Structure formats: C-alpha cells, structure tokens
Amino acid sequence: MVKMTDLPTKGGFSFDLCTRNQMLLDKGVQMPPFRKTGTTIVGLVFQDGVVLGADTRATEGPIVADKNCEKIHFMAPNIYCCGAGTAADTEAVTDMVSSQLQLHRYATGRESRVVTALTLLKSHLFSYQGHVSAALVLGGVDVTGPHLQTVYPHGSTDTLPFATMGSGSLAAMSVFESKYREGLTREEGIELVAEAICAGIFNDLGSGSNVDVCVITKGQTEYLRNYQLPNPRTYISSKGYSFVKGQTVFLEQLLLLVSKLVHVEAIFQLRVDEWQYRINWGLVPCLC
Amino acid sequence: MENKLSGFGLDPTGVERRTFLEEGESSPKQSLYSLSLSASLYLACFHLLSLKLGFILLLLSIYKMDLDLSAPHSTGTTIIGVTYNGGVVLGADSRTSTGMYVANRASDKITELTDNVYVCRSGSAADTQVISDYVRYFLHQHTIQLGQPATVKVAANLVRLLSYQNKNMLQAGVIVGGWDKYEGGQIYSVPLGGTILRQPFSIGGSGSSYLYGFFDQAWKEDMTHEEAEQLVVKAASLAMARDGASGGVVRTVTINAEGVTRKFYGGDTLPLWHDELEPTNSLLDLLSSSVPEPMST
C-alpha cells in the first residue's frame, strides 16, 4: 500500500509549513529579519553597450549587515545582473542561472544571449510565485546587440533603455528621467549611473556606502568595483591610537608556524576541467 | 516539457488541480466572476492579492511606504479591441504599476502570438506574460502541424484553456484579436475566470469602466480603418484621463489581410479633455506671465 509519504516530491515551493508560520505570527512570535539588499540598482543603455550600477549596503532590518557587499553578479562574460531584494535569493538565483548558462554555452558552443538568461530567470521566479524575493536588472551585450531588462519577483519582465530597482529606485529614476538621452558616450553613461546611485545612497535609508559600476560593451566587460567612495570614515583620530604596552592581560600565547604560501593557478585548473570535458565527450582525437 | 509545466503549476491538460493558496486564506478569485462586473472585480482582486502578501510586508515595516514596491507587478490598464470592415484594431495604454509607483511608463501590452493574431494583456504582468509565452509556443507547434496559419479562434481558445484551468492561480484578463482567411477580422474577449466571448468590439482593464457608455454611443458597424483607429485612440485617451492606473502613450496594432501595422501615439499628440492642462515645464511660467491690472475705483 503506497503511503502519502512514499510519493515522489513534485518540486516547487513546499507550502506545508505556511499555516504553522501564520499561527506563530498570530501568537506574536517574531520572524527573524531577512538580510535584504534594501538597495539602489540601475542600468542604462548607451551608444556602445550597457552600464550597470549598484550601491553596496546590505541590511538586516535596521542594521547594516554588510557595508561593502557586491550586488552586481556575474552571469556570463558578456552578461551581468544587479540584484535587489533578499540577498540570499538574489545570490542563489543568479548563481543558478549563471551555471545553467555555462552548461548551455558548452552545449551550443556560442556566446550566451541576454534573452536566454532572461527566460531562465523569469521561469524560475514565476514558478515560485513571488516567494523568491529577487528583483533584478539584467544587462549585457550579445550578437543581437545591447540589452537591458528588469525582472520582478513575480516573474514579469520589462525591456527598457534605462531602469532602476530597489528601495532607492525612485531617487535614482528621478535622476535618469531628468538627464537620460539616447546615444550617451561611455563617460557620460558612467557619470549618469554614478549620479543616480548617489541619489539613492543619500536619499534612501536602505542604500548606502559605495558605488559599483559595470560597463559592458561588445567584446569587453569592465567591472569597476567601488568606482566611487562617497562615504569615507570621518572619525579616524588624526593623532592615531596609542595603546600602552602591558595594558592588556593575555592568558595564553599560541605560536603558529605559517608554512610557505601555495600559489593556486586558477586558469590552469579551468583548462584541466575543459580538457576533461572534451575527453569525456570524445571531442579530442586519441593519439597512439 | 512535463517538468517545466508541473514546475510552473500550470496544467494545460486540466487533469490535476493544484491549489497554491494554503496560507489560511481562501482564494478570492473563485468567488467573484461575472462579465458585467469585470472592472470592479479586477480592482477587488488586486486589493485581496495585496493582503495575501501581508506577512512579507510585515518584515518590510522599517521601509513603510505607501508605494508598496513589493506589490505584484500589474498592468492596471486600458485595453481595447475593435473590428472594422477588413480587419481589427487593437489598442492599449502603456502604464505598468507596482502599487502606487509606475514601474514602466512605456510598456507594450499588445503581444504577438502569431503573425496574424495579437493579444492585449491586462491584470498581473507576470501571469499574462507567461500565458502569452505558452500560447505562442503551442500555436507555433500547431501551425507546423496544420501546415497553414492558425485561426484566431484557435489562438483565443488556447488562451481560454490556460486561463480557465488555472483560474485559482491566475489574474489575467485579455483580448485576443486577429485576422484569418475564413472569418476575417475577429475579436475574442477572455476575461478573469476564463470565459471566451466573441464580440464586434471589446474593452478591458481598470480603465474600461469609463468606456462602456462611450462605446455604446460611438460604436457603429462597418467602420473604415481610419475611423476604427481614431475611435480606439480617442477611447484610450479618455480612459487614461480618468483612470489613475492607465497612462503614458497609446499603442495600436492593426491586423488585416495585408498584414500587421504598429502605430505609436505619444502623450503630447493625444487630445486634452475636460480640465486637462497643456503640458508646461513649470507652472511658474503661467503665473508670472500675466501682470496684475491696477485696481480702478
């Protein structure tokens, strides 16, 4: 006799605990706050490609959990994705789609297209009906040209020449609406994106710290990490800190031997994997 | 394809019914559907859907905004489909809203299903985009198997099947319009709930409430293409003037025996209605231009 528990799981979000969670909430139990990127993320299309921008603050309720996090995620060498919403969700979903895109590249032997990434993201998010809280700005340049798309947590997408997402999106959108025009040069594009992110940093409580910029053009991508640092520490004592020797009592001293540094050749490792893949698939003629 | 469909939760064969709303709330959509109340029904569904997200909003309580950027992305919209002698004209506004914020002020709500059939989308943006993608895929297969262009009736029925069999999970009101060689220009309305109704003209979306009386008076049989296009643009701009959830530009698509024509009417080309002002850069220009006359005793 087949019991209910013996049936194979069908996949998708399991709603089994939702009634229990609602009951707990009704009883007054506080759910732990998600770490969110209460954020400002922007993207715009300029004459040669796409510029993406993001702030770098990650929040856990009212606390700043990470002052310099990375919100511009790698999808493909020619496609990057900014993520707003729950940090875990954006990380997981962009990592997952990035892996799927790499497998697709191996299978097709071609450069990834932005619409491929878009469809993968969109179908994943729709099937979770908005519970995967990831709002993304996807931008890239492929054989069909530059593309900029926004993806909402429920799975809808929009194609736009300039886009903003996150809690600071209104502040950033006001900058874009006043200053955007078609056919911007690279310098103008980067400056406008930085200005929009700064508007979010200074006017939105959920965004702050530094500005990250990523410029994608045909054949070349530049990830400018911490392009601007408009929030430096201002409370460093100019005289420096003087700690009197002998003031700290230490209980135990442990001396560790640091052996010689091992330098890892990452590129070599990738080549080995690629060769292994080629051998497995019979793409390398065997020589006697 | 099996995995993809069951993962989505959409089931075109209708064999299994999966109810997702298990969070202690009954589905609001089941209890409310009737054609004549389509506008108020759309608004009611939208509000109830926002309640469902209440526990997520609790966690966002720090960022208490009336804008509610985590609301489902919806096209609170005006969509119109009209037949004329020789084909159909489909029209829509371009506003996509998330709560009170306009997420996209220039969206394209008229989506292609095949060369000769287009669909106007209203309701949840995610739901209608996914439905259009599925139906485009099915119609492509169907065209290959049939060996000739699909008929508008088939396209509309595919939309209706998806909409009806997944009515608990979807919030989508669409108008399917196109031209085929058997019946000429046809408009099929598929509102919330999944009814299918062929009509000489159809309106949908939140802005359609303001157009029922207008169409009763202005619609006539056998219009020319120009008349039909002007009617659609006028109706859309009237609805955009009164409905907060509609706005932006007007896009129209004409489908007839010759093919498909897309037209774009920018905000400044649309007529101004009662109490609408001319667009100016600043009201200060208007105020400072007139010099007050000296008082006469």
XYZ file of C-alpha atoms in Angstrom:
585
model
C 0.000 0.000 0.000
C 1.526 3.283 -1.056
C 1.533 5.831 1.728
C 1.328 9.566 1.120
C 4.952 9.895 2.227
C 6.117 7.424 -0.437
C 5.032 9.566 -3.367
C 7.922 11.338 -5.088
C 8.101 15.032 -4.341
C 6.887 17.155 -7.231
C 9.267 20.035 -6.910
C 8.461 23.684 -6.393
C 7.920 25.501 -3.117
C 6.564 23.326 -0.301
C 3.727 25.138 1.424
C 3.474 22.599 4.275
C 4.691 24.947 6.978
C 2.799 28.051 5.913
C -0.202 27.511 8.205
C 2.137 26.848 11.103
C 4.078 30.040 10.343
C 0.891 32.058 10.183
C -0.211 30.599 13.532
C 3.118 31.552 15.102
C 2.883 35.078 13.725
C -0.644 35.383 15.106
C 0.654 34.293 18.510
C 3.210 37.100 18.386
C 6.418 35.217 17.572
C 8.791 37.498 15.672
C 10.247 36.141 12.495
C 13.979 36.848 12.193
C 14.509 39.658 9.714
C 15.848 38.604 6.327
C 19.116 40.065 5.274
C 17.923 42.260 2.439
C 19.700 44.412 -0.004
C 17.438 47.437 0.555
C 19.044 48.811 -2.397
C 19.547 51.060 -5.367
C 20.359 49.282 -8.603
C 20.312 50.902 -12.027
C 21.129 50.173 -15.625
C 21.206 52.164 -18.807
C 21.903 51.629 -22.473
C 24.475 53.913 -24.070
C 25.757 54.004 -27.625
C 28.239 51.134 -27.372
C 26.555 48.921 -24.796
C 25.188 48.804 -21.283
C 26.240 50.352 -17.942
C 25.051 48.773 -14.688
C 25.359 50.368 -11.266
C 24.631 49.423 -7.655
C 25.190 50.631 -4.108
C 26.927 48.362 -1.577
C 24.837 48.275 1.587
C 23.182 45.070 2.870
C 20.673 45.477 5.708
C 19.157 43.184 8.321
C 16.150 45.130 9.451
C 17.552 48.434 10.782
C 21.146 47.181 10.996
C 23.713 47.445 8.236
C 24.905 43.868 7.927
C 27.489 44.477 5.218
C 28.953 47.872 4.376
C 30.588 46.784 1.149
C 28.709 43.906 -0.434
C 28.683 43.090 -4.139
C 25.330 43.447 -5.810
C 26.456 43.159 -9.407
C 26.559 39.432 -10.092
C 28.327 37.614 -12.887
C 26.061 35.719 -15.270
C 28.245 35.286 -18.337
C 31.368 37.083 -19.581
C 29.076 39.387 -21.543
C 26.099 39.500 -19.150
C 25.906 40.897 -15.623
C 22.944 41.135 -13.272
C 22.247 43.556 -10.402
C 20.070 42.138 -7.636
C 17.704 43.748 -5.129
C 15.509 42.077 -2.527
C 16.539 39.266 -0.207
C 20.326 38.833 -0.555
C 20.177 35.027 -0.338
C 17.553 34.867 -3.066
C 19.415 37.128 -5.490
C 22.717 35.302 -4.897
C 21.171 31.878 -5.305
C 19.103 32.662 -8.359
C 21.922 34.449 -10.207
C 24.421 31.675 -9.353
C 21.986 29.047 -10.553
C 21.248 30.790 -13.847
C 24.942 31.531 -14.354
C 25.711 27.800 -14.092
C 22.860 26.945 -16.438
C 24.183 29.487 -18.932
C 27.662 27.963 -18.783
C 26.287 24.484 -19.481
C 24.291 25.961 -22.340
C 27.467 27.562 -23.724
C 29.225 24.214 -23.643
C 26.295 22.570 -25.375
C 25.824 25.197 -28.107
C 29.395 26.438 -28.464
C 28.186 30.045 -28.667
C 28.255 33.209 -26.578
C 25.273 33.438 -24.203
C 22.414 35.744 -25.101
C 20.636 38.053 -22.681
C 17.206 36.691 -23.623
C 18.363 33.206 -22.569
C 19.304 34.469 -19.123
C 16.044 36.395 -19.008
C 13.881 33.374 -19.824
C 15.686 31.187 -17.272
C 15.273 33.792 -14.534
C 11.673 34.568 -15.456
C 10.502 30.958 -15.475
C 12.213 30.195 -12.159
C 10.758 33.225 -10.421
C 7.266 32.685 -11.827
C 7.170 29.103 -10.651
C 7.872 30.331 -7.095
C 5.002 32.819 -7.393
C 6.911 35.772 -5.942
C 8.195 33.997 -2.831
C 11.749 34.136 -4.180
C 12.155 37.812 -3.483
C 14.611 38.772 -6.210
C 14.199 41.939 -8.265
C 16.915 42.069 -10.911
C 18.331 44.391 -13.525
C 19.854 42.235 -16.219
C 22.154 43.803 -18.776
C 24.514 42.548 -21.434
C 25.740 42.745 -24.992
C 25.423 39.767 -27.297
C 25.383 39.162 -31.054
C 21.965 40.800 -31.347
C 23.123 43.994 -29.633
C 22.932 45.610 -26.185
C 20.013 44.595 -23.947
C 18.710 45.885 -20.635
C 15.848 44.151 -18.859
C 14.232 44.269 -15.431
C 12.872 41.130 -13.766
C 10.339 41.367 -10.939
C 9.888 38.780 -8.145
C 6.640 37.513 -9.635
C 8.293 36.759 -12.940
C 7.273 39.676 -15.126
C 9.893 41.442 -17.214
C 10.252 44.803 -18.913
C 12.677 45.882 -21.608
C 13.792 49.454 -21.139
C 16.521 51.891 -22.196
C 17.099 52.845 -18.544
C 15.898 51.082 -15.429
C 16.097 51.312 -11.653
C 15.084 48.831 -8.933
C 15.181 48.522 -5.170
C 14.107 50.831 -2.373
C 16.167 53.677 -3.807
C 14.687 53.255 -7.272
C 12.549 56.371 -7.032
C 15.502 58.612 -6.214
C 17.594 57.065 -8.990
C 14.735 57.196 -11.508
C 14.321 60.917 -10.920
C 17.957 61.415 -11.965
C 17.515 59.260 -15.053
C 14.261 60.902 -16.100
C 15.869 64.347 -15.998
C 19.196 63.547 -17.574
C 18.942 60.458 -19.756
C 19.082 60.772 -23.508
C 19.816 58.380 -26.341
C 23.347 57.993 -27.622
C 25.288 58.750 -24.458
C 29.031 58.228 -24.581
C 30.783 55.852 -22.216
C 31.973 58.591 -19.852
C 28.567 60.270 -19.775
C 26.888 56.923 -19.150
C 29.156 56.054 -16.226
C 28.743 59.523 -14.736
C 24.964 59.392 -15.007
C 24.833 55.950 -13.415
C 27.103 57.076 -10.564
C 24.907 60.127 -10.037
C 21.764 58.018 -9.927
C 23.286 55.609 -7.398
C 24.464 58.517 -5.261
C 20.916 59.881 -5.293
C 19.802 56.527 -3.905
C 22.656 56.384 -1.371
C 21.955 59.796 0.082
C 18.167 59.858 -0.071
C 17.231 56.285 0.767
C 17.864 54.714 4.159
C 18.139 51.237 2.691
C 21.021 52.177 0.382
C 24.438 53.479 1.260
C 28.208 53.157 1.231
C 29.880 52.936 -2.153
C 29.051 52.909 -5.868
C 29.823 49.859 -8.007
C 29.741 50.229 -11.787
C 29.947 47.645 -14.556
C 30.403 48.629 -18.209
C 29.605 46.011 -20.839
C 30.427 46.576 -24.471
C 30.853 44.265 -27.434
C 33.766 42.022 -26.630
C 34.751 43.709 -23.375
C 33.414 43.983 -19.839
C 34.786 46.242 -17.132
C 33.739 45.687 -13.558
C 34.629 48.869 -11.651
C 34.315 47.729 -8.061
C 33.968 50.692 -5.680
C 34.050 53.202 -8.517
C 33.140 55.947 -6.049
C 33.535 56.037 -2.302
C 31.352 58.955 -1.208
C 31.083 57.773 2.406
C 34.581 57.663 3.889
C 35.166 57.133 7.593
C 35.366 60.559 9.125
C 36.026 59.657 12.688
C 39.600 58.431 12.472
C 41.632 60.120 15.132
C 44.283 62.234 13.389
C 46.786 61.619 16.173
C 46.393 57.863 15.761
C 45.593 55.464 18.532
C 48.150 54.849 21.232
C 47.756 51.661 23.154
C 50.017 51.491 26.188
C 52.086 48.320 26.303
C 51.259 45.926 29.090
C 47.706 47.201 29.495
C 46.090 44.112 28.016
C 46.343 40.979 30.130
C 46.845 37.890 27.992
C 46.143 34.477 29.335
C 47.689 32.216 26.749
C 50.173 32.557 23.920
C 49.960 30.264 20.945
C 52.629 30.382 18.237
C 51.566 29.043 14.851
C 54.016 28.086 12.135
C 52.892 29.522 8.790
C 54.292 27.273 6.086
C 55.227 28.543 2.655
C 52.416 30.130 0.647
C 50.797 28.000 -2.047
C 50.041 29.957 -5.235
C 46.960 28.494 -6.978
C 46.873 28.780 -10.771
C 43.129 29.161 -11.297
C 43.326 29.337 -15.100
C 45.231 26.062 -15.219
C 42.503 24.400 -13.188
C 39.831 25.551 -15.641
C 41.819 24.224 -18.575
C 42.094 20.849 -16.872
C 38.316 20.738 -16.428
C 37.749 21.762 -20.019
C 40.104 19.098 -21.272
C 38.385 16.514 -19.079
C 35.061 17.576 -20.555
C 36.405 17.312 -24.080
C 37.898 13.860 -23.469
C 34.635 12.652 -21.946
C 32.663 13.798 -24.949
C 35.080 12.451 -27.486
C 35.990 15.852 -28.820
C 39.704 15.139 -28.592
C 41.083 12.690 -31.100
C 43.048 9.992 -29.282
C 46.600 9.665 -30.432
C 48.544 6.414 -30.137
C 8.256 19.894 -21.166
C 6.448 17.864 -18.478
C 8.837 19.063 -15.790
C 8.601 22.644 -16.914
C 4.819 22.634 -16.806
C 4.445 20.990 -13.428
C 7.093 23.285 -12.026
C 5.091 26.262 -13.171
C 1.962 24.930 -11.611
C 0.145 25.489 -14.891
C -1.541 22.468 -16.322
C -2.973 22.794 -19.819
C -4.437 19.300 -19.813
C -6.617 20.088 -16.824
C -6.059 16.645 -15.324
C -4.683 17.742 -11.998
C -5.741 20.725 -9.979
C -3.172 22.230 -7.690
C -4.261 24.786 -5.181
C -1.442 27.024 -4.038
C -3.212 29.340 -1.643
C -2.710 27.398 1.561
C -1.815 30.263 3.822
C -5.044 30.240 5.760
C -6.870 32.355 3.216
C -9.483 31.329 0.694
C -8.898 32.185 -2.909
C -10.575 35.464 -3.633
C -10.704 34.790 -7.335
C -13.053 31.803 -7.178
C -15.969 33.648 -5.713
C -16.058 36.666 -7.982
C -16.502 36.400 -11.685
C -19.062 37.874 -13.967
C -18.620 39.803 -17.189
C -20.641 42.830 -16.229
C -18.614 43.407 -13.067
C -15.272 42.920 -14.732
C -13.883 46.317 -13.747
C -14.804 46.277 -10.051
C -13.831 42.611 -9.973
C -10.356 43.472 -11.215
C -9.935 46.113 -8.518
C -11.255 43.804 -5.786
C -8.907 41.017 -6.818
C -5.968 43.365 -6.825
C -6.650 44.541 -3.272
C -7.110 40.999 -1.978
C -3.906 39.888 -3.620
C -2.103 42.644 -1.740
C -3.476 41.231 1.540
C -2.007 37.840 0.721
C 1.439 39.406 0.775
C 0.780 40.851 4.215
C 3.296 38.751 6.062
C 6.095 39.768 3.704
C 5.096 43.381 4.172
C 5.384 42.924 7.960
C 9.072 42.319 7.507
C 9.424 45.438 5.415
C 7.860 47.508 8.169
C 11.007 49.594 8.516
C 10.564 50.823 4.989
C 6.920 51.677 5.424
C 5.999 53.275 2.184
C 2.608 53.893 0.703
C 4.171 52.986 -2.607
C 4.452 49.279 -1.708
C 7.163 48.325 -4.191
C 6.757 44.667 -3.267
C 3.211 44.542 -4.639
C 2.756 42.265 -7.605
C 3.634 43.957 -10.827
C 0.332 44.538 -12.567
C -0.959 46.240 -15.668
C -3.758 48.392 -14.265
C -4.704 49.212 -17.710
C -6.970 50.104 -20.582
C -7.172 47.652 -23.459
C -9.450 47.888 -26.468
C -10.123 45.651 -29.463
C -12.356 46.737 -32.332
C -13.329 45.107 -35.634
C -13.789 47.096 -38.819
C -14.525 46.057 -42.382
C -11.351 44.280 -43.358
C -9.702 43.516 -40.018
C -9.220 44.531 -36.399
C -7.582 47.356 -34.483
C -6.133 46.588 -31.047
C -5.196 49.432 -28.709
C -3.717 49.792 -25.222
C -2.154 52.350 -22.889
C 1.406 51.827 -21.642
C 1.422 52.059 -17.850
C 2.623 49.174 -15.661
C 2.266 49.825 -11.956
C 3.635 48.246 -8.758
C 1.300 49.516 -6.068
C 1.294 53.298 -6.478
C 4.558 53.506 -8.417
C 4.717 53.412 -12.187
C 7.230 50.672 -12.883
C 7.222 51.112 -16.647
C 5.647 54.140 -18.320
C 6.195 52.895 -21.874
C 5.378 49.214 -21.802
C 3.991 47.296 -24.745
C 0.858 45.441 -23.751
C -0.004 44.186 -27.221
C 1.925 40.962 -27.675
C 2.313 38.831 -30.755
C 1.043 35.257 -30.664
C 1.425 34.541 -34.370
C 1.869 36.697 -37.496
C -1.863 37.231 -37.706
C -3.006 37.081 -34.060
C -2.121 39.519 -31.300
C -3.257 39.721 -27.692
C -3.850 42.728 -25.416
C -2.848 41.922 -21.834
C -4.307 43.211 -18.581
C -4.097 42.010 -14.986
C -0.937 40.594 -13.471
C 2.018 41.284 -15.762
C 3.796 38.052 -14.806
C 0.712 35.882 -15.403
C -0.132 37.404 -18.789
C 3.478 37.241 -19.982
C 3.707 33.566 -19.104
C 0.339 32.794 -20.725
C 1.397 34.600 -23.930
C 4.688 32.668 -23.977
C 2.924 29.323 -23.587
C 0.270 30.111 -26.205
C 2.896 31.365 -28.667
C 4.752 28.075 -28.222
C 1.599 25.960 -28.660
C 0.481 27.970 -31.693
C 3.879 27.598 -33.305
C 3.615 23.818 -32.977
C 0.023 23.908 -34.155
C 0.941 25.957 -37.255
C 3.660 23.466 -38.167
C 1.300 20.516 -37.711
C -1.580 22.192 -39.539
C 0.520 23.448 -42.444
C -1.183 26.851 -42.590
C -1.579 29.906 -40.366
C -3.563 29.287 -37.180
C -7.050 30.758 -36.922
C -7.897 33.438 -34.373
C -10.449 31.117 -32.794
C -7.793 28.501 -32.045
C -5.491 31.101 -30.525
C -8.260 32.505 -28.360
C -9.279 29.054 -27.218
C -5.736 28.161 -26.203
C -5.652 31.301 -24.076
C -9.033 30.405 -22.653
C -7.968 26.849 -21.749
C -4.936 28.051 -19.801
C -6.945 30.790 -18.130
C -9.897 28.596 -17.156
C -7.984 25.553 -15.960
C -5.683 27.646 -13.777
C -8.232 30.168 -12.644
C -7.263 29.800 -8.983
C -3.731 30.911 -9.651
C -4.005 33.438 -12.441
C -5.129 37.018 -12.636
C -5.315 37.708 -16.355
C -7.905 39.465 -18.488
C -7.006 39.512 -22.167
C -8.421 40.449 -25.545
C -7.322 38.267 -28.459
C -7.642 39.830 -31.883
C -6.539 38.876 -35.381
C -7.376 38.128 -38.961
C -7.668 34.835 -40.768
C -8.931 33.905 -44.226
C -12.011 32.021 -43.019
C -13.729 34.545 -40.765
C -11.809 37.758 -41.439
C -11.185 40.082 -38.514
C -12.274 38.718 -35.130
C -12.099 39.873 -31.511
C -12.375 37.384 -28.654
C -12.582 38.553 -25.068
C -11.115 36.247 -22.354
C -11.687 37.982 -19.005
C -10.809 36.780 -15.446
C -12.169 33.294 -14.881
C -11.642 32.049 -18.403
C -14.853 32.767 -20.320
C -14.478 33.177 -24.053
C -16.759 35.531 -25.889
C -16.604 36.703 -29.483
C -17.610 40.336 -29.807
C -17.517 43.018 -32.520
C -15.581 45.165 -30.059
C -14.259 44.601 -26.561
C -12.751 46.659 -23.743
C -10.823 45.515 -20.685
C -8.661 46.573 -17.780
C -9.319 49.023 -14.980
C -9.797 51.937 -17.371
C -12.541 50.172 -19.285
C -15.134 51.156 -16.664
C -15.039 54.659 -18.110
C -15.614 53.491 -21.659
C -18.783 51.412 -21.550
C -21.049 54.392 -22.092
C -18.698 55.899 -24.659
C -18.710 52.779 -26.795
C -22.476 52.366 -26.522
C -22.775 55.739 -28.166
C -19.779 55.850 -30.522
C -19.577 52.297 -31.877
C -21.011 51.557 -35.291
C -20.872 48.574 -37.629
C -18.635 48.536 -40.700
C -16.273 51.381 -39.954
C -13.306 52.177 -42.149
C -9.809 51.585 -40.895
C -9.226 55.287 -40.162
C -12.483 55.572 -38.219
C -11.696 52.491 -36.176
C -8.186 53.703 -35.351
C -9.441 57.150 -34.338
C -12.109 55.567 -32.172
C -9.563 53.401 -30.371
C -7.143 56.281 -29.777
C -9.919 58.582 -28.558
C -11.286 55.918 -26.226
C -7.864 55.092 -24.807
C -7.077 58.740 -24.141
C -10.451 59.250 -22.427
C -9.795 56.311 -20.147
C -6.245 57.486 -19.445
C -7.606 60.888 -18.432
C -9.830 59.406 -15.736
C -8.141 56.215 -14.596
C -5.070 56.554 -12.377
C -3.784 53.141 -13.306
C -3.697 53.933 -17.034
C -1.456 56.422 -18.744
C 1.634 57.002 -20.820
C 1.331 56.529 -24.565
C -1.217 54.789 -26.760
C -0.074 51.871 -28.897
C -2.255 50.417 -31.628
C -1.881 47.352 -33.809
C -3.919 46.901 -36.998
C -4.289 43.384 -38.374
C -5.836 42.741 -41.775
C -5.329 40.716 -44.941
C -2.265 42.777 -45.888
C -0.510 42.154 -42.588
C 0.217 43.945 -39.337
C 0.817 47.670 -38.727
C 2.003 49.097 -35.418
C 1.344 52.729 -34.533
C 2.526 54.853 -31.650
C 0.722 57.926 -30.268
C 2.883 59.921 -27.861
C 1.349 61.614 -24.843
C 1.581 65.059 -26.411
C -0.307 64.025 -29.568
C -3.356 62.886 -27.607
C -6.333 65.256 -27.251
C -6.889 67.075 -23.952
C -10.187 66.513 -22.187
C -12.118 68.425 -19.519
C -9.831 70.196 -17.027
C -6.659 68.759 -18.509
C -3.957 71.396 -18.844
C -1.469 71.956 -21.631
C 1.875 70.471 -20.633
C 4.304 73.151 -19.458
C 7.715 72.987 -17.940
C 6.697 74.924 -14.905
C 3.548 76.463 -13.551
C 5.649 79.456 -12.621
C 5.778 80.371 -16.295
C 2.000 80.622 -16.362
C 1.771 82.591 -13.141
C 4.434 85.165 -13.874
C 3.316 85.854 -17.434
C 0.205 87.873 -16.556
C 0.734 91.278 -14.962
C -1.999 92.190 -12.449
C -4.106 95.090 -13.625
C -4.234 98.187 -11.438
C -7.456 98.493 -9.444
C -9.905 101.089 -10.658
C -12.093 102.992 -8.219
